[in-house]
mmCIF file of C-alpha atoms and ligand atoms in Angstrom:
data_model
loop_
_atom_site.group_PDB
_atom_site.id
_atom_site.type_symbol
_atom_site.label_atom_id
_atom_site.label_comp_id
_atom_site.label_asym_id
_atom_site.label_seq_id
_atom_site.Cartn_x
_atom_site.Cartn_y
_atom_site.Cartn_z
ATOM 1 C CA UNK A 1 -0.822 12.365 15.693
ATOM 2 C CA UNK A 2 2.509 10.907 14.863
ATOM 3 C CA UNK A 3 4.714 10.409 11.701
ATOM 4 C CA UNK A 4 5.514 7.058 10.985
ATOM 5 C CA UNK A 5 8.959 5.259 9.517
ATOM 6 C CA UNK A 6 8.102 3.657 6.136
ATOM 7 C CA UNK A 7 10.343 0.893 5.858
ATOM 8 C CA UNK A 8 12.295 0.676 2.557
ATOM 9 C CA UNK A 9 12.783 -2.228 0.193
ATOM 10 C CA UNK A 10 14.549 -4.393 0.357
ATOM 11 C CA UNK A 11 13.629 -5.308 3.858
ATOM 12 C CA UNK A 12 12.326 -8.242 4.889
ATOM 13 C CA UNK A 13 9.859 -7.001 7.146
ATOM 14 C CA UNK A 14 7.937 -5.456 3.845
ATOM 15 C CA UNK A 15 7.793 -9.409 3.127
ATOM 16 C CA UNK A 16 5.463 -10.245 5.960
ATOM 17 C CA UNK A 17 1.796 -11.464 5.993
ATOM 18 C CA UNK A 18 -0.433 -8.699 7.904
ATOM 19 C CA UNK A 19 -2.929 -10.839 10.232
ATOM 20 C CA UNK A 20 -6.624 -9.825 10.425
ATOM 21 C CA UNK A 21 -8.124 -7.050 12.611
ATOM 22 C CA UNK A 22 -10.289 -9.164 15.173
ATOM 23 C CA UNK A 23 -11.509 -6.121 17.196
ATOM 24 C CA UNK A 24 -11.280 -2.491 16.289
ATOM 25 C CA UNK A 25 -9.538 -0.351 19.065
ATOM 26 C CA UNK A 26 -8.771 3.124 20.236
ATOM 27 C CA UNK A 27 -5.257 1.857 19.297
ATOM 28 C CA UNK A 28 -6.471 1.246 15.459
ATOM 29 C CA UNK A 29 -8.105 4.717 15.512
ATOM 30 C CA UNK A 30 -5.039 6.143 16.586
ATOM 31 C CA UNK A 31 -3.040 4.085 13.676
ATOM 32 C CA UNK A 32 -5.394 4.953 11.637
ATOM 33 C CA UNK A 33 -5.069 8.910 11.734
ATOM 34 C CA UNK A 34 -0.857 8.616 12.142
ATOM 35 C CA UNK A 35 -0.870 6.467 8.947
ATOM 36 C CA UNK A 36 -3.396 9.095 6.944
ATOM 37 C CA UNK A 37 -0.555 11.841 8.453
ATOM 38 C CA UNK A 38 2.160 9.805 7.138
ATOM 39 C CA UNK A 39 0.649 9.320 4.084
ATOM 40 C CA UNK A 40 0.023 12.782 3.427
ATOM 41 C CA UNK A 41 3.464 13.988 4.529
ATOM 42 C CA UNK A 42 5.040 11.733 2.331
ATOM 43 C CA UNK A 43 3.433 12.499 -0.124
ATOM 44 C CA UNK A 44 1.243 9.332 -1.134
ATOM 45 C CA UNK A 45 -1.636 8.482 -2.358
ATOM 46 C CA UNK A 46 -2.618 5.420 -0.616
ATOM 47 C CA UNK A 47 -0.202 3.543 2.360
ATOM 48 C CA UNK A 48 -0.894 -0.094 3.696
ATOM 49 C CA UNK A 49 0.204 -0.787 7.662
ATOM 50 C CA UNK A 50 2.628 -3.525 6.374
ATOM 51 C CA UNK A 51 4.963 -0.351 5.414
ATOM 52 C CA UNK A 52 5.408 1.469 8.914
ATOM 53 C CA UNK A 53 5.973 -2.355 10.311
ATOM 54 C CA UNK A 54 2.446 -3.217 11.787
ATOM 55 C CA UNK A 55 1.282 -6.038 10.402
ATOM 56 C CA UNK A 56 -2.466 -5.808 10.743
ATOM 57 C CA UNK A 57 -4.682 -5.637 7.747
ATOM 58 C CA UNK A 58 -5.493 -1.939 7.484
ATOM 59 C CA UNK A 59 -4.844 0.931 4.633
ATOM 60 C CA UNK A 60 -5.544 4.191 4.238
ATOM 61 C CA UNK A 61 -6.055 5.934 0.858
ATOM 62 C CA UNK A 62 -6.804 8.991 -0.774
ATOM 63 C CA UNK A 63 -6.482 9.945 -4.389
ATOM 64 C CA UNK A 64 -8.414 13.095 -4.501
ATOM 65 C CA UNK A 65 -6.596 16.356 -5.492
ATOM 66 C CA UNK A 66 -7.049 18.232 -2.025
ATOM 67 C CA UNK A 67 -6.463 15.405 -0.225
ATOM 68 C CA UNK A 68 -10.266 15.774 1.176
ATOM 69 C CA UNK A 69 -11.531 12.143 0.539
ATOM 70 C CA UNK A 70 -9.588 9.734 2.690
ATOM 71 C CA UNK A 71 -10.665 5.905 2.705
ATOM 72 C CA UNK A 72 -9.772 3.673 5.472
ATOM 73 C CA UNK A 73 -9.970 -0.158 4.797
ATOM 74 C CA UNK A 74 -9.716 -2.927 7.479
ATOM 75 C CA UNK A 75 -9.455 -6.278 6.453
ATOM 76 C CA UNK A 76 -9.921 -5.501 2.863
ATOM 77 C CA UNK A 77 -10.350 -8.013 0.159
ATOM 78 C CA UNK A 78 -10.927 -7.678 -4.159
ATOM 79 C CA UNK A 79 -14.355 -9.866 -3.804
ATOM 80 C CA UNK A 80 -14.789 -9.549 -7.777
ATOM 81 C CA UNK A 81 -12.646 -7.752 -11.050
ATOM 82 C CA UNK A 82 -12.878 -7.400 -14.234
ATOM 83 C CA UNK A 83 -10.798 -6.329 -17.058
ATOM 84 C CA UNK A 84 -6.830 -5.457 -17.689
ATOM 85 C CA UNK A 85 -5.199 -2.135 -17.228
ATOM 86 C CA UNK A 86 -1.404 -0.835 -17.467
ATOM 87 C CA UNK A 87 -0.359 2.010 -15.105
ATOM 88 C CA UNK A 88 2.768 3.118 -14.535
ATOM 89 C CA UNK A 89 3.489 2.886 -9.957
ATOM 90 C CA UNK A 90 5.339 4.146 -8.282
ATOM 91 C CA UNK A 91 5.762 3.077 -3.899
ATOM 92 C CA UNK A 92 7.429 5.093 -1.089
ATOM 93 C CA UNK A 93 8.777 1.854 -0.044
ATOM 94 C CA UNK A 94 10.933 2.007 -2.952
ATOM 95 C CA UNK A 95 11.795 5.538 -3.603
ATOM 96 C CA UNK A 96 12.499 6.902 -6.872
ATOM 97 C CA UNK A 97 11.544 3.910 -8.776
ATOM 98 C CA UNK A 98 8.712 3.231 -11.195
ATOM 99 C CA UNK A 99 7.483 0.705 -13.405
ATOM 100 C CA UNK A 100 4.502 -0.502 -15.746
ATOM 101 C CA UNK A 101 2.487 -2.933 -14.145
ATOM 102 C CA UNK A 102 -0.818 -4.870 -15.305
ATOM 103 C CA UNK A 103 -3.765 -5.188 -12.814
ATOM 104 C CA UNK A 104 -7.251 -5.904 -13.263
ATOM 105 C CA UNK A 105 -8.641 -2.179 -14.278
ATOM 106 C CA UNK A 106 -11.794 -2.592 -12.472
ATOM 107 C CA UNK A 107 -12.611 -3.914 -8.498
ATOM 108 C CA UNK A 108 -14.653 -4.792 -5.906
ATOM 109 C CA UNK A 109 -13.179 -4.196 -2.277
ATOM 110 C CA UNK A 110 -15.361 -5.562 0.742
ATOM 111 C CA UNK A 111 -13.788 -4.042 3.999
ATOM 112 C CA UNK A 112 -14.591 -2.771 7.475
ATOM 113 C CA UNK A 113 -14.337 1.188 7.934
ATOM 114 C CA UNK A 114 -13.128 2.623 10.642
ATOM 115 C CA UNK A 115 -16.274 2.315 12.751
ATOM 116 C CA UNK A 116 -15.961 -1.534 12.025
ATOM 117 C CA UNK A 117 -19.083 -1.576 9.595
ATOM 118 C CA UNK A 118 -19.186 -3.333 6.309
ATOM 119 C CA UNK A 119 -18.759 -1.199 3.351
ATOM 120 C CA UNK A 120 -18.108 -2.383 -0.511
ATOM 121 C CA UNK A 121 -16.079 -0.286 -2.830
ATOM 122 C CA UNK A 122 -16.697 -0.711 -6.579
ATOM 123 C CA UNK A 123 -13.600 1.547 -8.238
ATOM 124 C CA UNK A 124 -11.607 1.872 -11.681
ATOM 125 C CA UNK A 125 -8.771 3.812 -12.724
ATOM 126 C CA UNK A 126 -6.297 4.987 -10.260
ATOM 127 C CA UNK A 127 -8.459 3.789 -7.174
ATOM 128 C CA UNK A 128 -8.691 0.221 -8.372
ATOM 129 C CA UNK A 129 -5.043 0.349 -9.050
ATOM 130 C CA UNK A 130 -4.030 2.214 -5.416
ATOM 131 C CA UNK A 131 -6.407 -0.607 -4.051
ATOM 132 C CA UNK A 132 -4.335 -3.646 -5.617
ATOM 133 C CA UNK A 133 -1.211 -1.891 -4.738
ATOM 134 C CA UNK A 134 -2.107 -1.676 -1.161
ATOM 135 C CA UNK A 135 -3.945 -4.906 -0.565
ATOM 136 C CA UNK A 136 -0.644 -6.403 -2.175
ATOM 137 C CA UNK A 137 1.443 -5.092 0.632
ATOM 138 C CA UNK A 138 -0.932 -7.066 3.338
ATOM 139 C CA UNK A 139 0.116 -10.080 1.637
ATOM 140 C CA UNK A 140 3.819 -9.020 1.590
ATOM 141 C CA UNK A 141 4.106 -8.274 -2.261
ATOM 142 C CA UNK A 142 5.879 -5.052 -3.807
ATOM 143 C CA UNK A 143 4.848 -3.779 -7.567
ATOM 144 C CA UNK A 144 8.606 -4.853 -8.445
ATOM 145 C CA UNK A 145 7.977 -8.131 -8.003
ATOM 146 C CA UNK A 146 5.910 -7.956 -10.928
ATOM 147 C CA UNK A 147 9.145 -6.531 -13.170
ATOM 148 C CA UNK A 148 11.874 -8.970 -14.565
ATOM 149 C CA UNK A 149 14.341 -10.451 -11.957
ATOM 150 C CA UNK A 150 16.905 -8.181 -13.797
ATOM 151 C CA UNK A 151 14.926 -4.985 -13.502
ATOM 152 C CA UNK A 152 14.542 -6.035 -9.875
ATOM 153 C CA UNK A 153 17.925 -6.961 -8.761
ATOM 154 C CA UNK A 154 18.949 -3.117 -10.280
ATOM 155 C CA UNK A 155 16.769 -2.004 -8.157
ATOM 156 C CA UNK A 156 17.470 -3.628 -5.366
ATOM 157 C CA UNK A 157 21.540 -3.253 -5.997
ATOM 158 C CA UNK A 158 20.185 0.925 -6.175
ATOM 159 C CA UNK A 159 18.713 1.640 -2.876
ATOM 160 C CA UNK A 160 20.782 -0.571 -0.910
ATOM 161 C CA UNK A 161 23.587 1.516 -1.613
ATOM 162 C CA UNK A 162 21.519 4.662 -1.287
ATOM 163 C CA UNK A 163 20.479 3.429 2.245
ATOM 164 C CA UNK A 164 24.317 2.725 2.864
ATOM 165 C CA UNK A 165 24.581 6.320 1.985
ATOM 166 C CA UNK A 166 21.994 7.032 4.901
HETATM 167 O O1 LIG B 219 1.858 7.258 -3.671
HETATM 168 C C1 LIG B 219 1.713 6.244 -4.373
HETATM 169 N N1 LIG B 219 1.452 6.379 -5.698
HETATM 170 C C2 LIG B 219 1.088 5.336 -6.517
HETATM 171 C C3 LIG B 219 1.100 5.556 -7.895
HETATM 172 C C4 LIG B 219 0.736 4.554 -8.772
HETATM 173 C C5 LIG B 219 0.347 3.330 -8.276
HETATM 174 C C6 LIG B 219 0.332 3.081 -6.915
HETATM 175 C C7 LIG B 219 0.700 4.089 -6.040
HETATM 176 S S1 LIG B 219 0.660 3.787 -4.337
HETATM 177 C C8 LIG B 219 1.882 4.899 -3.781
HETATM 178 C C9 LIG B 219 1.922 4.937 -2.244
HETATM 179 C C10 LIG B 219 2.351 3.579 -1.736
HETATM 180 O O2 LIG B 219 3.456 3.136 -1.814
HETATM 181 N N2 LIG B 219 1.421 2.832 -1.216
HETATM 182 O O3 LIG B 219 1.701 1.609 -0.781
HETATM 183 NI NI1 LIG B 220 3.393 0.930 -1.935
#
């Protein structure tokens, strides 16, 4: 098992489009565990691949208080949702920062586990949200990019200096 680098926005490599799994590997299993390591370490509740700079469609989440129930998703996609919820998020690609964002409050996921079969996820709450979040980052979108272009540019301005700092 490995720890991974989470890249930090405002890098461009967070902007990228992760490409589908064709074939599950040994090297996916592998990713796989290091990302649910990373995760945990991090502390997070959910992390997509696009943040340790693979950019295959695969994230791992786990919301649960013990950290006992983690999900993996390959090639994951919102097939149906319903409803509007407001929850404040927070990302460890952009430390120290949260905001308010709407998303629909209810989901459903279709993805591949990690054996490669199909599986559907029907969630609410914070596992609908986490499952937004992440499938977001496949597509190269941060939860600031739902916030004003002030808010953003603060925010931005923020940890660039912090990572100057670094
Ligand atoms: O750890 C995380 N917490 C969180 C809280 C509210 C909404 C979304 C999240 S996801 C985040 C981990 C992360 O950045 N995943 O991409
Ligand atoms: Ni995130």
């Amino acid at each position: 098992m490995a720890l991974l680098d989470i890249l930090c926005f405002p890098d461009d490599r967070l902007r990228t489009r992760a490409k589908p799994v064709k074939t599950i590997t040994a090297r996916h299993q592998q990713l796989l565990d290091d990302m649910l390591e990373t995760m945990y370490a991090a502390p997070g509740i959910g992390l997509a691949a696009t943040q340790i700079n693979v950019h295959e469609q695969v994230i791992v989440i786990d919301i649960s208080e013990d950290k006992t129930e983690p999900y993996c998703l390959i090639n994951p996609v919102v097939i149906s949702h319903s409803g509007i919820e407001t929850m404040e998020e927070g990302c460890l690609s952009v430390p120290d920062t949260y905001a308010e964002v709407e998303r629909a409050d209810s989901v459903v996921v279709k993805y591949l586990d990690r054996k490669g079969a199909e599986q559907k996820l029907e969630a609410d709450g914070l596992l609908a949200v986490c499952l937004q979040h992440e499938i977001d980052h496949l597509k190269g979108k941060l939860f600031v990019d739902y916030i004003s272009k002030l808010k953003r540019d603060r925010i931005r301005k923020k940890l660039v200096k912090q990572q100057r700092q670094m």
